[in-house]
XYZ file of C-alpha atoms in Angstrom:
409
model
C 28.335 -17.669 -33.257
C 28.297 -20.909 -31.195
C 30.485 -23.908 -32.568
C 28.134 -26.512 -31.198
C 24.559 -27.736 -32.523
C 21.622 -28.894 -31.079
C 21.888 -32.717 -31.703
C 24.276 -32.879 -28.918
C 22.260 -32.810 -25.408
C 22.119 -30.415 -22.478
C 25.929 -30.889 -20.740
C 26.753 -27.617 -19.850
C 24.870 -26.181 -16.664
C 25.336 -22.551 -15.344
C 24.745 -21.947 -11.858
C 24.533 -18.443 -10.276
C 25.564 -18.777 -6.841
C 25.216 -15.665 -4.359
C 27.130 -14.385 -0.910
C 24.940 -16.830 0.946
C 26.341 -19.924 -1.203
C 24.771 -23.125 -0.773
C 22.116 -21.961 1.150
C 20.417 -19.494 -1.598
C 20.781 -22.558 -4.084
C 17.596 -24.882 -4.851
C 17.683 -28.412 -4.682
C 18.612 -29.118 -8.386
C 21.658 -26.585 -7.969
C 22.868 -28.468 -5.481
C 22.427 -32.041 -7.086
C 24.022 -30.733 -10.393
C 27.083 -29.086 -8.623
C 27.378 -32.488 -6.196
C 27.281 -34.576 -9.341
C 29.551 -32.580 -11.801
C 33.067 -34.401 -12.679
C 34.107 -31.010 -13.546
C 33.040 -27.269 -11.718
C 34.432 -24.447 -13.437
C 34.163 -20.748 -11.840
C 36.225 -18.410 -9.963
C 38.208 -18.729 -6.633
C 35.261 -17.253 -4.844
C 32.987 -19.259 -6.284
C 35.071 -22.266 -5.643
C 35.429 -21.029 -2.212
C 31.189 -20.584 -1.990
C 29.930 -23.655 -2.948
C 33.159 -25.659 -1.202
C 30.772 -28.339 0.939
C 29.242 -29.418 -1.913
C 31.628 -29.741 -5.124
C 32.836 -33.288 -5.266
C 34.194 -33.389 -8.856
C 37.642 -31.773 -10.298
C 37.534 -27.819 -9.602
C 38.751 -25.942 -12.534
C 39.829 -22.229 -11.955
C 39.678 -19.249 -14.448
C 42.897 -18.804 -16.611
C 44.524 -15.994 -18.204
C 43.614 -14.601 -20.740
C 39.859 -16.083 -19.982
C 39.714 -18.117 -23.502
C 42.454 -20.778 -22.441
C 38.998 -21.617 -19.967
C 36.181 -21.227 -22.916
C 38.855 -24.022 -24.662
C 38.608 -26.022 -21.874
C 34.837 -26.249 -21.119
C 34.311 -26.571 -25.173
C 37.114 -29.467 -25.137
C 34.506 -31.447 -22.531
C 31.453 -30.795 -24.701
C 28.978 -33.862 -24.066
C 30.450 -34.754 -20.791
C 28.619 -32.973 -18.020
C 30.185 -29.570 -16.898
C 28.839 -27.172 -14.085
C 30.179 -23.276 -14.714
C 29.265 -21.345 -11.025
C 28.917 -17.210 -12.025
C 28.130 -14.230 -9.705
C 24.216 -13.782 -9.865
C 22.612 -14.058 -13.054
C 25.205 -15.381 -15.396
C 23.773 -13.866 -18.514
C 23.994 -10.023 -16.310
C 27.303 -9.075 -16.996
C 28.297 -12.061 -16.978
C 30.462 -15.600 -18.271
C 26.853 -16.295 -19.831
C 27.469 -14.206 -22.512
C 30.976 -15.108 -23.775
C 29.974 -18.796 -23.544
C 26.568 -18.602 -25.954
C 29.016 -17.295 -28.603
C 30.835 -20.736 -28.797
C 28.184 -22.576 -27.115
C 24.539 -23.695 -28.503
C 21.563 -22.282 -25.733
C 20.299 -25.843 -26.526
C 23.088 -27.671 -24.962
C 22.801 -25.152 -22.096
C 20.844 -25.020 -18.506
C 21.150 -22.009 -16.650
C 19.899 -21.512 -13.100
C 20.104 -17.790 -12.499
C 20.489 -16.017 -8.624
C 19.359 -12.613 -8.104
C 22.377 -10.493 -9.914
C 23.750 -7.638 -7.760
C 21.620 -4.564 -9.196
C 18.706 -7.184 -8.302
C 20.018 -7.081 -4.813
C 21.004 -3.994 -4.134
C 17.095 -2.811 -5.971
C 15.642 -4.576 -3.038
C 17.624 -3.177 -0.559
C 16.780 0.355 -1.471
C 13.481 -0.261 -2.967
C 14.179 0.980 -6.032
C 12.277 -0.114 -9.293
C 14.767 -1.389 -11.699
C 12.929 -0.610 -14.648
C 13.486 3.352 -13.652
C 17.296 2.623 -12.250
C 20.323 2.897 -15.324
C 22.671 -0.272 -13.941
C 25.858 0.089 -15.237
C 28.814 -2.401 -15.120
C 31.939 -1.135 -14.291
C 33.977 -3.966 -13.338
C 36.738 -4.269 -15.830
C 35.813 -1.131 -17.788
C 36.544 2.598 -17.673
C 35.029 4.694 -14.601
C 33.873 7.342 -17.581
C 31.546 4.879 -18.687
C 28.821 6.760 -15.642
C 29.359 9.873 -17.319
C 25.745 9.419 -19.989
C 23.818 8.705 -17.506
C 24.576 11.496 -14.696
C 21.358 13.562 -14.764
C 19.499 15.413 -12.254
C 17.105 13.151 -10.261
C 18.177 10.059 -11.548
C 18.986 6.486 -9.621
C 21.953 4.749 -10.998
C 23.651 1.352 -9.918
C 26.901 0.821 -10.744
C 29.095 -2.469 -10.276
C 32.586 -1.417 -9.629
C 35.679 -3.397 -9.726
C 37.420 -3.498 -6.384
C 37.622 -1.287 -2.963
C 38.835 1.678 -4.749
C 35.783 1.842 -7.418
C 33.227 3.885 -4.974
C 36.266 6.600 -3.780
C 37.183 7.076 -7.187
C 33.497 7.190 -8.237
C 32.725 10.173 -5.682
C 35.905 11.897 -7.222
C 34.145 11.715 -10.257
C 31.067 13.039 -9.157
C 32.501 16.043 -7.179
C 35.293 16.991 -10.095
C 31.757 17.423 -12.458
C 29.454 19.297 -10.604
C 27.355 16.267 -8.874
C 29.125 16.927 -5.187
C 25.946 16.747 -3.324
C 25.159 12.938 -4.951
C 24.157 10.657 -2.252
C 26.563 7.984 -2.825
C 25.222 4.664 -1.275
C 27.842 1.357 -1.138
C 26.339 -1.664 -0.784
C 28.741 -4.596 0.405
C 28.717 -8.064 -0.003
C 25.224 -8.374 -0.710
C 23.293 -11.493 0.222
C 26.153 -12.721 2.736
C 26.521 -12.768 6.382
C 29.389 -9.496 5.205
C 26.521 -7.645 3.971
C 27.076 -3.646 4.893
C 25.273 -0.798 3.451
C 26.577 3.102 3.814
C 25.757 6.071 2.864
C 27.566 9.669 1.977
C 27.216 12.426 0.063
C 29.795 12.415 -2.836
C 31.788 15.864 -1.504
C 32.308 14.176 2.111
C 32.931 10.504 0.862
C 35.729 9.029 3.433
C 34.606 5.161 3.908
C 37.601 3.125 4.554
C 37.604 -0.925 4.597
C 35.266 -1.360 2.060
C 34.288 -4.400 0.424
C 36.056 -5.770 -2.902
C 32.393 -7.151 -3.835
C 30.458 -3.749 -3.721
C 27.305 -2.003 -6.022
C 27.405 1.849 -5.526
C 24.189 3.798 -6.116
C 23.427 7.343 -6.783
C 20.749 9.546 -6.085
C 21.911 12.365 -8.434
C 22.267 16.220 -7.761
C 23.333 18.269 -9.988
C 24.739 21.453 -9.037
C 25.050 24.829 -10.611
C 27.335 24.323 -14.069
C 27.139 20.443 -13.286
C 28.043 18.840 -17.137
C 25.155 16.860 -18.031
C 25.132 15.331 -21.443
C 21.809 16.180 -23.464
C 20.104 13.030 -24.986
C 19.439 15.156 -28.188
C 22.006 15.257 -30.931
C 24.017 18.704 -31.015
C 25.448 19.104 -28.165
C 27.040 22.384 -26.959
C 30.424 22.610 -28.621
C 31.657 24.357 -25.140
C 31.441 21.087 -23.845
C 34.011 19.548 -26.689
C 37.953 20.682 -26.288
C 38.492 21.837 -29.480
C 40.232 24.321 -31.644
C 37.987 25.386 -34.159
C 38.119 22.370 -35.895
C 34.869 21.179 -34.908
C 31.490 20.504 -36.782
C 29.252 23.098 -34.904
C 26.322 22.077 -32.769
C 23.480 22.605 -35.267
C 25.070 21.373 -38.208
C 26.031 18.466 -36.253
C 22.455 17.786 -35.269
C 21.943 17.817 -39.100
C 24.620 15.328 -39.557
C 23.506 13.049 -37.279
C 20.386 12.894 -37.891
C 21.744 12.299 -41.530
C 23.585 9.656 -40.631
C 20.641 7.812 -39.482
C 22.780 5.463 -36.186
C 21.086 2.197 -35.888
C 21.681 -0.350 -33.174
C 25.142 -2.209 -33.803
C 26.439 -0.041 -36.191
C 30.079 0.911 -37.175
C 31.294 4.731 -38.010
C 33.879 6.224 -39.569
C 34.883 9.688 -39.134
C 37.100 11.052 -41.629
C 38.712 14.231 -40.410
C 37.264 14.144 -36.746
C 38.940 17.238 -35.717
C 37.110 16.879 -32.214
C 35.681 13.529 -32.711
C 32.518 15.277 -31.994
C 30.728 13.668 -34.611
C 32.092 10.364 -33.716
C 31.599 10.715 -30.073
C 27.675 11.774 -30.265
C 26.656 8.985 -32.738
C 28.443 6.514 -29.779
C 26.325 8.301 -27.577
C 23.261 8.062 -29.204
C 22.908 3.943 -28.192
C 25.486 1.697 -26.570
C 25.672 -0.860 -29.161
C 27.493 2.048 -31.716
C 30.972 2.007 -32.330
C 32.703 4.450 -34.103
C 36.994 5.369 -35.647
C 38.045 8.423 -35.870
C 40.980 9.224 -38.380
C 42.921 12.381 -37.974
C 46.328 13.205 -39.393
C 47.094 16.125 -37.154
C 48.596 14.501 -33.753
C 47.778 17.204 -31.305
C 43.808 16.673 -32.387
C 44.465 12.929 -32.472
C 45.019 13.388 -28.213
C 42.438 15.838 -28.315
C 39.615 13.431 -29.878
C 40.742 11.246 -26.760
C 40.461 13.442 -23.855
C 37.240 14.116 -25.367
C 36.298 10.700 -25.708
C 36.508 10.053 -21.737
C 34.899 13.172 -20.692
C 31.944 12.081 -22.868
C 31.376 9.083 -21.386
C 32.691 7.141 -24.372
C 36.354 6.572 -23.824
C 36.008 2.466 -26.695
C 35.765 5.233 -29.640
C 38.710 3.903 -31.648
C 41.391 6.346 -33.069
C 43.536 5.776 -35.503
C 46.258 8.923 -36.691
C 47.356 8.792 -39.973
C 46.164 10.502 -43.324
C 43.362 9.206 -45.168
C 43.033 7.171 -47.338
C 45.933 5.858 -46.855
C 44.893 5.260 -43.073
C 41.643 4.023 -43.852
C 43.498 0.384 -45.182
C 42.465 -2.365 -43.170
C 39.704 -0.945 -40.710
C 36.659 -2.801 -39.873
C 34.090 -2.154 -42.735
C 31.794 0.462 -42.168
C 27.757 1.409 -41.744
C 28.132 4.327 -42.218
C 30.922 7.044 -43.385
C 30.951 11.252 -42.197
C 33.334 13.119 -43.962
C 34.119 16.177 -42.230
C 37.536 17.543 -43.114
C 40.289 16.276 -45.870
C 36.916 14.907 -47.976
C 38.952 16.935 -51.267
C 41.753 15.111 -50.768
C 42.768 12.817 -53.902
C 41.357 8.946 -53.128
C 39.409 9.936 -49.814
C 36.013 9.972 -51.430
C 36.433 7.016 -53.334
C 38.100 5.040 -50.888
C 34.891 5.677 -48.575
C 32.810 4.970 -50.914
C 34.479 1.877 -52.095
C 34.588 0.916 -48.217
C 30.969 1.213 -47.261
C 28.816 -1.462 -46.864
C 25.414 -1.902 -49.359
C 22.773 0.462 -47.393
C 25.285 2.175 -45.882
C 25.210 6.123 -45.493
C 27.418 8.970 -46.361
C 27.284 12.042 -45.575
C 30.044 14.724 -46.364
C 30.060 18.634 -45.133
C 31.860 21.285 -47.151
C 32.473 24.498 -46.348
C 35.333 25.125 -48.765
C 34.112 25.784 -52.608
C 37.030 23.186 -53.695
C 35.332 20.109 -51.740
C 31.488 21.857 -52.548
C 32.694 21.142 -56.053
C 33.924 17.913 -55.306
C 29.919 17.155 -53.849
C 28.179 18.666 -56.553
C 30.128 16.394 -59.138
C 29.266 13.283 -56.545
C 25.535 14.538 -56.781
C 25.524 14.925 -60.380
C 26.855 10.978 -60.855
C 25.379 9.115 -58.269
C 22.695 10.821 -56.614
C 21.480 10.998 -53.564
C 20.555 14.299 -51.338
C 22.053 17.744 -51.360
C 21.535 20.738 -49.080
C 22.910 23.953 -48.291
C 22.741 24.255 -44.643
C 22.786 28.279 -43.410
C 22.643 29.386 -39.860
C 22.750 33.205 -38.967
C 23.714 33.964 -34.615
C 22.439 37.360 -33.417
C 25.736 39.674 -32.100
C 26.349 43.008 -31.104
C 26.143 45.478 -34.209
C 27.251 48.965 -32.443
C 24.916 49.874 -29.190
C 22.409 47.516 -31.042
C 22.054 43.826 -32.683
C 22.042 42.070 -35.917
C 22.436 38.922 -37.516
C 25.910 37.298 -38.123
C 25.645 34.958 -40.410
C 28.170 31.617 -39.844
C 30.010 29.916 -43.159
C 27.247 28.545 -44.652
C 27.675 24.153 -45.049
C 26.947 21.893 -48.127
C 26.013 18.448 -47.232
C 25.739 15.855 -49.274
C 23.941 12.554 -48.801
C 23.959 9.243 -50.359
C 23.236 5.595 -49.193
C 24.994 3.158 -51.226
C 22.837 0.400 -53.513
């Protein structure tokens, strides 16, 4: 939330300046950048729009805040902020309209680098998945590596589209066209093209947008969109809430955009780790006492494309002290455990869903007496697999699941 208000008139203005720098900036860019007693931005931004800053230059700090401090410290005084592109992309935009009013704001946006590198390639961005990575983990690509589709992805340095093609080959996408686009907009601007399995460029640009026309090859691992994913795809050791009943439980669970899980007893996480996948506003924690399934929930984590799922070890409820509050609760595993239930409950926000699983008679109990005072839904969940009975077949039925269900008044 911004710590400004809209009495106070337009003094902050942020320019997006591109490759070409003064000459891909309008008239009024150049006036307001000319004019401004202060110019925050980067080095290279600094460096861009050189010719024409006349006022004192102010250069990001570390950690970034010590600069949001500054530019909110000169708050009615005019201030010019130059960004890569299209500040609110990605971009300084963003963490600035959190402390920052849009009413004392002007932004004049350049095209951002997916814009760019769309253009170059022809590529309609409403059918392209553009995905920052710059400043954030490589596994982040990992949802959207399908067969067929067009991806752009903003790395972070030289060594982003090598250790992007690495990615693709080690998953089963070797025969990706890989496509690095350099320095777009500038008189540096270079644009190559490999498959991901024979990827070898050398010298390439710091300021690069790699795209890829996916292939997937035979065993390739593609994450479904739909909810129960194949539990060969998790590392686990048993302790894992099977793909159908997880479908069940997710659907249960009911993710909406924003929201906060916990995942009490995540054994594999893999209840955590789908509901994160489901939109990329979710968040989700995942407590587990055992430490060996602790690492486990975070290997799994990266390989799903979701490597920000939180994990805390420890034994609930004692481990459940302090976390953010939740919008929603799963109890998979330690649910009979004296204080778990309550604490949970206790914890949840109003609206907020539960849903527990039992496959133990001692924590069925625990749901039916739940049921009984406070309401909600209960179902016995049963799935049967066909196997190998002698020469012939039969149904083998699995341990049958009692959920419960509640939202919380």
């Amino acid at each position: 939330m911004s710590d400004s208000s809209p009495s106070v008139p337009r003094w902050l203005t942020l320019i997006g300046i591109g490759e070409d720098g003064p000459d891909g900036l309008g008239e009024e860019a150049k006036r307001l950048i000319a004019t401004a007693p202060a110019v925050f931005g980067g080095a290279r931004h600094h460096e861009l729009a050189g010719t024409l800053i006349t006022g004192e230059r102010f250069a990001w700090q570390s950690p970034f805040e010590k600069s949001v401090e500054a530019i909110v410290a000169r708050r009615g005084t005019p201030v010019v902020v130059l960004a890569s592109g299209d500040p609110f992309l990605y971009g300084v935009g963003a963490t600035l309209s959190r402390r920052i009013a849009v009413d004392e704001m002007h932004t004049i946006p350049a095209p951002s680098a997916f814009s760019l590198a769309a253009a170059r390639l022809g590529w309609p961005l409403q059918e392209t998945a553009c995905v920052s990575l710059h400043g954030r983990p490589l596994d982040l690509i990992r949802p959207h590596l399908h067969a067929g589709r067009h991806i752009l992805a903003l790395t972070s340095d030289e060594k982003g589209p090598q250790a992007l093609a690495d990615l693709l080959v080690a998953n089963g996408f070797a025969e990706t066209r890989l496509t690095v686009l350099e320095a777009l907009g500038g008189g540096r601007e270079r644009i190559r093209s490999a498959i991901a399995a024979g990827f070898d460029f050398d010298a390439i640009d710091t300021l690069n947008v790699c795209a890829l026309e996916v292939v997937a090859g035979a065993g390739a691992r593609i994450l479904p969109y739909a909810p129960g994913i194949d539990d060969e795809l998790f590392e686990h050791d048993g302790q894992i809430t099977k793909r159908e009943i997880r479908a069940v439980t997710l659907s249960a669970l009911s993710p909406r955009h924003g929201e906060l899980l916990w995942d009490i007893g995540a054994g594999s996480g893999s209840v955590g780790i789908e509901w994160m996948l489901a939109d990329p506003s979710l968040q989700a924690i995942a407590i587990e006492q055992a430490p060996e399934r602790a690492a486990r929930i975070a290997r799994n984590a990266t390989a799903f494309g979701v490597p920000q799922l939180a994990l805390v070890e420890g034994t609930a409820p004692a481990a459940l002290a302090g976390l953010p509050v939740p919008d929603a609760v799963f109890i998979g595993g330690g649910g009979s455990e004296a204080g778990v239930m309550d604490a949970a409950i206790t914890a949840l926000k109003r609206g907020g869903r539960l849903v527990a699983n039992a496959v133990t008679l001692e924590m069925e109990a625990l749901l039916l007496k739940e049921y009984g005072a406070r309401g909600g839904t209960l179902t016995k969940i049963e799935i049967a697999r066909a196997a190998p009975v002698g020469g012939m077949s039969g149904w083998r039925p699995a341990m049958p699941v009692t959920q419960w269900c509640w939202i919380k008044e």
